[in-house]
Tab-separated table of C-alpha atoms and ligand atoms in Angstrom:
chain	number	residue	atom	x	y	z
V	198	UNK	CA	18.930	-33.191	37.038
V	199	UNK	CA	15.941	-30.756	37.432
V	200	UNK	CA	14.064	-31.491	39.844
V	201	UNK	CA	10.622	-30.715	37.886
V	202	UNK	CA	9.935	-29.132	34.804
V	203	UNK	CA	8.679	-26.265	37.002
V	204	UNK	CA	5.192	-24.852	36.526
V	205	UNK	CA	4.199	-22.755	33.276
V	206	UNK	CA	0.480	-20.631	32.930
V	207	UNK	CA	-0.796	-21.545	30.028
V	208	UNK	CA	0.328	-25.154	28.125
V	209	UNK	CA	3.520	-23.754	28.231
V	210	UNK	CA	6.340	-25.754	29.764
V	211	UNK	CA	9.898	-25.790	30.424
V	212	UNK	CA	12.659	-28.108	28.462
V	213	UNK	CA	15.188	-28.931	31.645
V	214	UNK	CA	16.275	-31.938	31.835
V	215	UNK	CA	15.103	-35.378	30.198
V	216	UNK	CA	15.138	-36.995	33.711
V	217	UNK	CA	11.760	-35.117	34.042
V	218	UNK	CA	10.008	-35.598	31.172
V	219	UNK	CA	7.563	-38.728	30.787
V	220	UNK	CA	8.810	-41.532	28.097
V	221	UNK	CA	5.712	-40.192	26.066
V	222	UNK	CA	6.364	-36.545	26.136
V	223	UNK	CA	10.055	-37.627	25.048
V	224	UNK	CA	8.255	-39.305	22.461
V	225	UNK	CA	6.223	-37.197	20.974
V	226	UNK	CA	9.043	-34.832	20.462
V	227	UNK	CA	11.142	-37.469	18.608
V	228	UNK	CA	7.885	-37.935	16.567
V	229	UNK	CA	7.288	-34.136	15.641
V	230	UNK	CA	11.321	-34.179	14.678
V	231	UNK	CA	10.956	-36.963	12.543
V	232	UNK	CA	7.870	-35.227	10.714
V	233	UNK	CA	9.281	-31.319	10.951
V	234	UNK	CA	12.693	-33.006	9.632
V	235	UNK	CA	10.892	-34.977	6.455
V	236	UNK	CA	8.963	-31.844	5.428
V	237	UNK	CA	11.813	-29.261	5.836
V	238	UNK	CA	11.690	-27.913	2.394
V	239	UNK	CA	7.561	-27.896	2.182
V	240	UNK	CA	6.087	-27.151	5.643
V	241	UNK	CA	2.613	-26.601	6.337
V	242	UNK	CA	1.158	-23.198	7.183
V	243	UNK	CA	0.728	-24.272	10.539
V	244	UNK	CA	3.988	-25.702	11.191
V	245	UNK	CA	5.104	-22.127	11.902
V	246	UNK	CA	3.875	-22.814	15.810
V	247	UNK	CA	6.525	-19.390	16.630
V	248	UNK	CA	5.349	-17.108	14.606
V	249	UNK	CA	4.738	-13.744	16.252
V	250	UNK	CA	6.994	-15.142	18.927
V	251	UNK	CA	10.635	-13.835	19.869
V	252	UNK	CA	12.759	-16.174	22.155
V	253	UNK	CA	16.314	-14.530	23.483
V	254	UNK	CA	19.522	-16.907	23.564
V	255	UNK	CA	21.749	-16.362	26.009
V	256	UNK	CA	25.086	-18.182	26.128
V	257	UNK	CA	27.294	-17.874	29.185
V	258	UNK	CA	29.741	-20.218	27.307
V	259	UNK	CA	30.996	-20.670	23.264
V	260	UNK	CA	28.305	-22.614	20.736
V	261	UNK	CA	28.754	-23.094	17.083
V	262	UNK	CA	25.575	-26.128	16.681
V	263	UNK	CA	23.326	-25.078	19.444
V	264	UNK	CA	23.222	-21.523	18.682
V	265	UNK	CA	23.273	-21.982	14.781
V	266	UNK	CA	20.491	-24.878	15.203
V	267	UNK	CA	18.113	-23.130	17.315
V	268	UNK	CA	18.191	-19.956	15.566
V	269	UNK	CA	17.902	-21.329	12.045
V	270	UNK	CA	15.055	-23.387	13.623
V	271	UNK	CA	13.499	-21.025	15.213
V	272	UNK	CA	13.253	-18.658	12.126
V	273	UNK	CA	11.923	-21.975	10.017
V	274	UNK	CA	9.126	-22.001	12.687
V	275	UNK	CA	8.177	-18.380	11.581
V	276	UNK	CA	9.990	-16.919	15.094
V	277	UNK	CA	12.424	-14.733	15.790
V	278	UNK	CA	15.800	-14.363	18.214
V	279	UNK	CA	17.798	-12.092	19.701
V	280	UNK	CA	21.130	-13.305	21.363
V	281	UNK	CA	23.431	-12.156	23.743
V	282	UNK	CA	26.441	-13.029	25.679
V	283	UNK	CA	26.872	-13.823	29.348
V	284	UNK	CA	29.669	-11.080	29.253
V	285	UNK	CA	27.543	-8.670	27.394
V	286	UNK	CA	24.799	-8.792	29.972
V	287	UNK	CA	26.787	-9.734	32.949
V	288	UNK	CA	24.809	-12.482	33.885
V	289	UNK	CA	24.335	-13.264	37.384
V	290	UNK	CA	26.428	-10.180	38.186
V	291	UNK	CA	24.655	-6.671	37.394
V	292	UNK	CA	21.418	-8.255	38.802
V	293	UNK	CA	19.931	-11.280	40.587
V	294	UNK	CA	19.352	-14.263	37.463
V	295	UNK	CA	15.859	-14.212	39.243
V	296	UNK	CA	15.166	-10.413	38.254
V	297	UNK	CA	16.571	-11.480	34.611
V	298	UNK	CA	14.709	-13.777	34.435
V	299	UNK	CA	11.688	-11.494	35.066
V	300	UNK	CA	12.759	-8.962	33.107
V	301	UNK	CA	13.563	-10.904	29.710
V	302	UNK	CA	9.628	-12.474	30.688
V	303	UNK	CA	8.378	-8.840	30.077
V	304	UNK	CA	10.253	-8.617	26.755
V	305	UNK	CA	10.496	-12.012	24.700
V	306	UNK	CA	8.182	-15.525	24.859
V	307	UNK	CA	11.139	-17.672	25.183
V	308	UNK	CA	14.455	-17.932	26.925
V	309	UNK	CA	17.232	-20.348	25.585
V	310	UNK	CA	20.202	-20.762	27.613
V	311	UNK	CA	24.023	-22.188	27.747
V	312	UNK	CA	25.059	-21.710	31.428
V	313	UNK	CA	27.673	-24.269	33.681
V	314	UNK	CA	25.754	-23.754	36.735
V	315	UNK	CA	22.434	-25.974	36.793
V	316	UNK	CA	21.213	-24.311	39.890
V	317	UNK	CA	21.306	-20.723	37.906
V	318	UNK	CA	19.281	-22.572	35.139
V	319	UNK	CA	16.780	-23.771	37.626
V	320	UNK	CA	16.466	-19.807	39.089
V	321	UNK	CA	16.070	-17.975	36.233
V	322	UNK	CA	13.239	-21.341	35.276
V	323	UNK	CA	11.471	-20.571	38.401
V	324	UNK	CA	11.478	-17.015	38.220
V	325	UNK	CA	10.330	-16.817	34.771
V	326	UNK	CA	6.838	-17.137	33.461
V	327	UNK	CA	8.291	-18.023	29.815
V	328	UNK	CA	9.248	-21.358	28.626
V	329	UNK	CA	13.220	-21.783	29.426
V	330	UNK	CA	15.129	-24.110	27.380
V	331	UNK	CA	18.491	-25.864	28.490
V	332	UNK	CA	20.794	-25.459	26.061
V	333	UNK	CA	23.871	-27.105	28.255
V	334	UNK	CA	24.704	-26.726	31.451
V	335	UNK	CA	27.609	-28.688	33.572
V	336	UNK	CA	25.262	-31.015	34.032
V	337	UNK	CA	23.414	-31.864	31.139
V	338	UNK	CA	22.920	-31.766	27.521
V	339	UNK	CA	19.084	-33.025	27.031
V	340	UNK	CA	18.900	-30.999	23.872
V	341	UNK	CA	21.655	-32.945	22.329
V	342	UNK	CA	20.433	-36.645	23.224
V	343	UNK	CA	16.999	-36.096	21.800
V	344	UNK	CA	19.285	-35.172	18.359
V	345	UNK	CA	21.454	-38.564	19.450
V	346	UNK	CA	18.419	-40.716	19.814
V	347	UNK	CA	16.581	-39.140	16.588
V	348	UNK	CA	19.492	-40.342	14.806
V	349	UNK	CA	20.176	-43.730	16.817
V	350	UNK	CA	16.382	-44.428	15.652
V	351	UNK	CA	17.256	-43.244	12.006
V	352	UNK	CA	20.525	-45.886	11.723
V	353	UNK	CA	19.170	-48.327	13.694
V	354	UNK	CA	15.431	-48.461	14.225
V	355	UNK	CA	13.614	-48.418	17.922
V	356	UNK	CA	16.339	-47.626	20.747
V	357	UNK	CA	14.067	-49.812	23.822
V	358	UNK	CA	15.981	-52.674	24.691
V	359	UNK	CA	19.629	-51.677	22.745
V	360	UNK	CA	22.453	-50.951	24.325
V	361	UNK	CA	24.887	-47.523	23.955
V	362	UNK	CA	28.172	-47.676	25.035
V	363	UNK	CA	29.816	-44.342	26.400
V	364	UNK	CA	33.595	-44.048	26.738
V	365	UNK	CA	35.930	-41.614	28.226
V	366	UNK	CA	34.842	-38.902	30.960
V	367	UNK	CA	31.327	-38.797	32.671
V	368	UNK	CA	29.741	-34.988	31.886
V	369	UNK	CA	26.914	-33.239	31.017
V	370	UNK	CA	26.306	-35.114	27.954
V	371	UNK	CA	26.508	-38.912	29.831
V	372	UNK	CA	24.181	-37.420	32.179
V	373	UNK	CA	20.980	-36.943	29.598
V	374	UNK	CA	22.279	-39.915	27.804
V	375	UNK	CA	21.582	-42.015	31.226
V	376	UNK	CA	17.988	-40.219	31.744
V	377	UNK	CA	16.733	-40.963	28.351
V	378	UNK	CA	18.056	-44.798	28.820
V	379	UNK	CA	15.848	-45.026	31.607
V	380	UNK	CA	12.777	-43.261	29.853
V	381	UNK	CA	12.997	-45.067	26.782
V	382	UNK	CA	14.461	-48.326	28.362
V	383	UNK	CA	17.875	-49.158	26.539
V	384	UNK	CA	20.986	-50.244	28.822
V	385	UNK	CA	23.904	-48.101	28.950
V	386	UNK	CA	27.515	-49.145	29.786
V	387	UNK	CA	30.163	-46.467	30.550
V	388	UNK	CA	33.631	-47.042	30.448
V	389	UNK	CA	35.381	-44.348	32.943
V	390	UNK	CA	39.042	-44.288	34.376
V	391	UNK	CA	37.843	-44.253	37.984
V	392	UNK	CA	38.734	-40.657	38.644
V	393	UNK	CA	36.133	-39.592	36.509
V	394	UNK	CA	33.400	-41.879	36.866
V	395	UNK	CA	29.830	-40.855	37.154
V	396	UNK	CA	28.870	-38.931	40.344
V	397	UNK	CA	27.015	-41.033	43.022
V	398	UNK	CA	23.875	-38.719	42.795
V	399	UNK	CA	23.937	-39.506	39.020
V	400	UNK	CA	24.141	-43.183	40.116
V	401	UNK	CA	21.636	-43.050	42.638
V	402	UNK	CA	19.106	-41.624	40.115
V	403	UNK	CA	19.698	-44.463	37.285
V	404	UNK	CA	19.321	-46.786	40.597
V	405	UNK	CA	15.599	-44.889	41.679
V	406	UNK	CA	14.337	-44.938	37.999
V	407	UNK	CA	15.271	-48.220	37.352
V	408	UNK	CA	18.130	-47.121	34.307
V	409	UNK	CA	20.294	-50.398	33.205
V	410	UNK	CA	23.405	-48.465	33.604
V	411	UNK	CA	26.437	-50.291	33.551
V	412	UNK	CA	29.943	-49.225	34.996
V	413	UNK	CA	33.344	-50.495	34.280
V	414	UNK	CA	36.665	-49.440	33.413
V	415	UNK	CA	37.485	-51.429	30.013
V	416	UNK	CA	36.563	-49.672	27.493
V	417	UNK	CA	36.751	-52.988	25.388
V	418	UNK	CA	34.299	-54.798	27.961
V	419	UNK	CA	31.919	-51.369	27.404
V	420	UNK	CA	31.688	-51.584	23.563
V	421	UNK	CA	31.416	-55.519	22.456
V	422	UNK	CA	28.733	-56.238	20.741
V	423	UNK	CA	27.252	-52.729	21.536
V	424	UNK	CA	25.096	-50.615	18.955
V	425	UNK	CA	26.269	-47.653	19.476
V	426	UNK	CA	29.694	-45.909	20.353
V	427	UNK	CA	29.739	-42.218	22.259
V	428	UNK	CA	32.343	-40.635	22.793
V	429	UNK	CA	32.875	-36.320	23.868
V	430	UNK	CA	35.483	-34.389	24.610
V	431	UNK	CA	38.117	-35.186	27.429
V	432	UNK	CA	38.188	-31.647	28.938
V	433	UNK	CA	34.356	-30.189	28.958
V	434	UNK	CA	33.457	-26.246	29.383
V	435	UNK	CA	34.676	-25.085	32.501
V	436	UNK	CA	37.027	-27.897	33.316
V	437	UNK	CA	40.144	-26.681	34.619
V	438	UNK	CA	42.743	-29.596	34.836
V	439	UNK	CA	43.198	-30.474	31.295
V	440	UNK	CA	46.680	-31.819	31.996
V	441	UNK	CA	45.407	-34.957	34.280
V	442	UNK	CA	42.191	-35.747	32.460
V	443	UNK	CA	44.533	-36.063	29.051
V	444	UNK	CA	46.611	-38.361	31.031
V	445	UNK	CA	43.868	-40.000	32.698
V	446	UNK	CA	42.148	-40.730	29.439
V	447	UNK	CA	44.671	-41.535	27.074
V	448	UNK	CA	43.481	-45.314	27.229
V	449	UNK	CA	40.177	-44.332	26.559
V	450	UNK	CA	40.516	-42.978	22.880
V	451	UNK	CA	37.833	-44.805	20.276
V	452	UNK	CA	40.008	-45.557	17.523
V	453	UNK	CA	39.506	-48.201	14.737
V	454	UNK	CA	40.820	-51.453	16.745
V	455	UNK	CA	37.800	-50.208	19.733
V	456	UNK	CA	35.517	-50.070	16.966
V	457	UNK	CA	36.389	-53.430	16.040
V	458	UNK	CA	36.001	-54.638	19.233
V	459	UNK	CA	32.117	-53.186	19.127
V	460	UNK	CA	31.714	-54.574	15.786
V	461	UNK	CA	30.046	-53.723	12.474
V	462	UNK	CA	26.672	-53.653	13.700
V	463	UNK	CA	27.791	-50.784	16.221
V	464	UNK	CA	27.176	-46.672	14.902
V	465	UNK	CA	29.211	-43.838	16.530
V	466	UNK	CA	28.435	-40.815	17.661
V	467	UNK	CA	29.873	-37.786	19.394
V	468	UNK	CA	28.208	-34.686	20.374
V	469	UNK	CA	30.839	-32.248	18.720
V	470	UNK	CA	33.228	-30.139	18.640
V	471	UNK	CA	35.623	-32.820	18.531
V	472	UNK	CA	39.195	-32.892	19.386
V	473	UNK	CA	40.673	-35.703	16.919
V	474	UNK	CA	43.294	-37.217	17.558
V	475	UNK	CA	42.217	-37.410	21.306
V	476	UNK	CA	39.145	-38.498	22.319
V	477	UNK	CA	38.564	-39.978	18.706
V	478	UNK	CA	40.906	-40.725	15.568
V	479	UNK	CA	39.934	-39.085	12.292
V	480	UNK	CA	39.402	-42.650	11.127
V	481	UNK	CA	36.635	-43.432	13.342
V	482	UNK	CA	35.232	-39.814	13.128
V	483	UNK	CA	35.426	-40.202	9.097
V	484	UNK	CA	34.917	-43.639	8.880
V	485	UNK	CA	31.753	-45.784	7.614
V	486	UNK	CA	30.127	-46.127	11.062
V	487	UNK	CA	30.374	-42.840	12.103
V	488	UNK	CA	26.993	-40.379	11.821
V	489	UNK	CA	28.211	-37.319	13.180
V	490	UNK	CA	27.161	-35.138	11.100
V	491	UNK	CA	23.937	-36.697	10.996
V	492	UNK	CA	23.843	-36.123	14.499
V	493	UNK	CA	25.134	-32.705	14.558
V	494	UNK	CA	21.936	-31.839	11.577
V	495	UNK	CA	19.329	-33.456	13.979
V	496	UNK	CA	19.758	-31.018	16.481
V	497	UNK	CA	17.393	-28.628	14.292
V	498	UNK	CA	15.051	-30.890	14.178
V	499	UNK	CA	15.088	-32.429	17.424
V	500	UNK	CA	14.853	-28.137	18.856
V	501	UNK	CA	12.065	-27.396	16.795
V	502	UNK	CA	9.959	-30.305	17.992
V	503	UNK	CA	10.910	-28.993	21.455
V	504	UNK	CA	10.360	-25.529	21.025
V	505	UNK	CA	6.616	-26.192	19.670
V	506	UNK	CA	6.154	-28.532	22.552
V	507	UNK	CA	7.328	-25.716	24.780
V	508	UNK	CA	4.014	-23.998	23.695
V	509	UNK	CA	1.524	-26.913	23.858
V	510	UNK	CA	1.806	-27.938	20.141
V	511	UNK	CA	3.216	-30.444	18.050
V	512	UNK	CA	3.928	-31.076	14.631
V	513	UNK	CA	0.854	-34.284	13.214
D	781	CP	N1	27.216	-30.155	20.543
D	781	CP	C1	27.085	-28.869	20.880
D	781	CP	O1	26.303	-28.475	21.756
D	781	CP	O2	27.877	-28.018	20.139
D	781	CP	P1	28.129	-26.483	20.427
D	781	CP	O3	28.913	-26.397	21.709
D	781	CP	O4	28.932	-25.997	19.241
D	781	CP	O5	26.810	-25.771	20.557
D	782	NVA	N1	30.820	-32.091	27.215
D	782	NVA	C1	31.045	-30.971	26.333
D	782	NVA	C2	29.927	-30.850	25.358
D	782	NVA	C3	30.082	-29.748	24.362
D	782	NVA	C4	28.921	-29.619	23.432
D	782	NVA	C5	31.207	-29.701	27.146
D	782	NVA	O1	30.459	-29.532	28.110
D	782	NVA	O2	32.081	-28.885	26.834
């Protein structure tokens, strides 16, 4: 959704949006994962690319994974973190997210940040001359599809020319989902009552970079034969009409006889928290082909490949 990954001094850079990134920076970061990930209990002395580095975490909106993940990771990487609340800082209300953003460059190397609005993401990216990583806006989630694809790869070997089948509402999460498919060249089919299909600008983009994205209705039609199942939850942060999205997306639940529609060859996967017994049953959620938890590890991984390559290094 970024635009550009903004402009950095230094080999420093910004972690926006996936949309942004080139298929082999996105790669490179799935590589470092992969190694970070294999050599978590033995790391080399210079895997600890943070250390004598603070980065401050600011979350505008409730995290258990992303702020336990990037914390834990960034102390692994020899770092250290400070968080705060929206509420606690009144962000965006005692003072200009541009001056925040200038001030928290003055104080820490690294800003991580849950916030609905995009466009205050973007501000406080442009105004600050530390890296700033998205960690979930309204509008994307590219933190948590590098994690999904890590783990895709790990189940089911190279994602380029595979297909992922997302059911149920279009958010944040669909949205990075849709940008890696066109960076790493997989076809995506999204099932959406059509109330809540994807937004035309979201369209337009998967149309301009050349994304095989797929819309229909039947949820059945979007997971046969598929390798992958995603589901998330049917009301996202900030949503406020619970009531008709439940209603609208009752038909929409993965449950064992969608599964068996997708087949055995198919994984599934779901960003968390989940509400079960809505968007998914407990069987599917507990069941053989789901990796959730998987999933839900990989974000550490998948965030400390991003944070090195937020300072120009990587893990060989
Ligand atoms: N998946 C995810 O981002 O979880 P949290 O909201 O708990 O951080
Ligand atoms: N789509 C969900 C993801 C939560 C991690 C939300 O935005 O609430």
């Amino acid at each position: 959704m970024a635009r550009t990954n903004g402009t950095l001094p230094g080999n420093r850079r910004h972690f926006l949006d996936l949309g942004v990134l080139s298929t082999g920076e996105i790669r490179k970061i799935l590589d470092g994962a992969r190694r970070i990930k294999a050599r978590r209990k033995a790391p080399l002395a210079s895997d600890k690319v943070l250390a004598g580095k603070s980065i401050a975490m600011i979350f505008e909106q409730p995290s258990m994974r992303t702020r336990m993940s990037f914390d834990i990771g960034i102390r692994e990487l020899g770092g250290e973190s400070v968080m705060v609340t929206g509420k606690e800082i009144e962000l965006g209300e005692r003072e200009s997210i541009a001056d925040t953003a200038r001030v928290l460059s003055r104080y820490v190397d690294g800003i991580m940040i849950r916030i609905l609005n995009h466009a205050q993401l973007i501000e406080l990216a442009e105004n600050a001359t530390v890296p700033v990583l998205n960690g979930l806006t309204k509008t994307s989630h590219p933190c948590q599809v590098m994690a999904d694809v890590l783990t895709f790869e790990e189940h089911r070997g190279d994602i380029a020319g595979r297909t992922v089948s997302w059911v149920g509402d279009s958010n944040n999460v669909l949205r990075s989902w849709v940008e890696a498919s066109a960076k790493l060249d997989f076809t995506i089919k999204v099932a959406t009552p059509e109330e809540l299909a994807p937004p035309a600008d979201l369209v337009n983009w998967a149309k301009t970079h050349k994304a095989d994205l797929r819309l229909m209705r039947d949820p059945h039609e979007a997971v046969e034969g598929s390798d992958c199942v995603l589901a998330d939850a049917w009301v996202s942060m900030g949503d406020k009409d619970g009531k008709r999205r439940h209603n609208l997306l009752k038909p929409y639940q993965v449950n064992e006889r969608l599964m068996k529609v997708a087949g055995p060859q198919a994984i599934f996967m779901h960003c968390l928290p989940a509400k079960r017994g809505e968007e998914v049953t407990d069987e599917v959620l507990d069941g053989p082909q789901s990796v959730v938890f998987d999933e839900a590890e990989n974000r550490l991984h998948a965030q400390k490949s991003i944070l090195a390559w937020a300072y120009g290094e990587s893990f060989a």
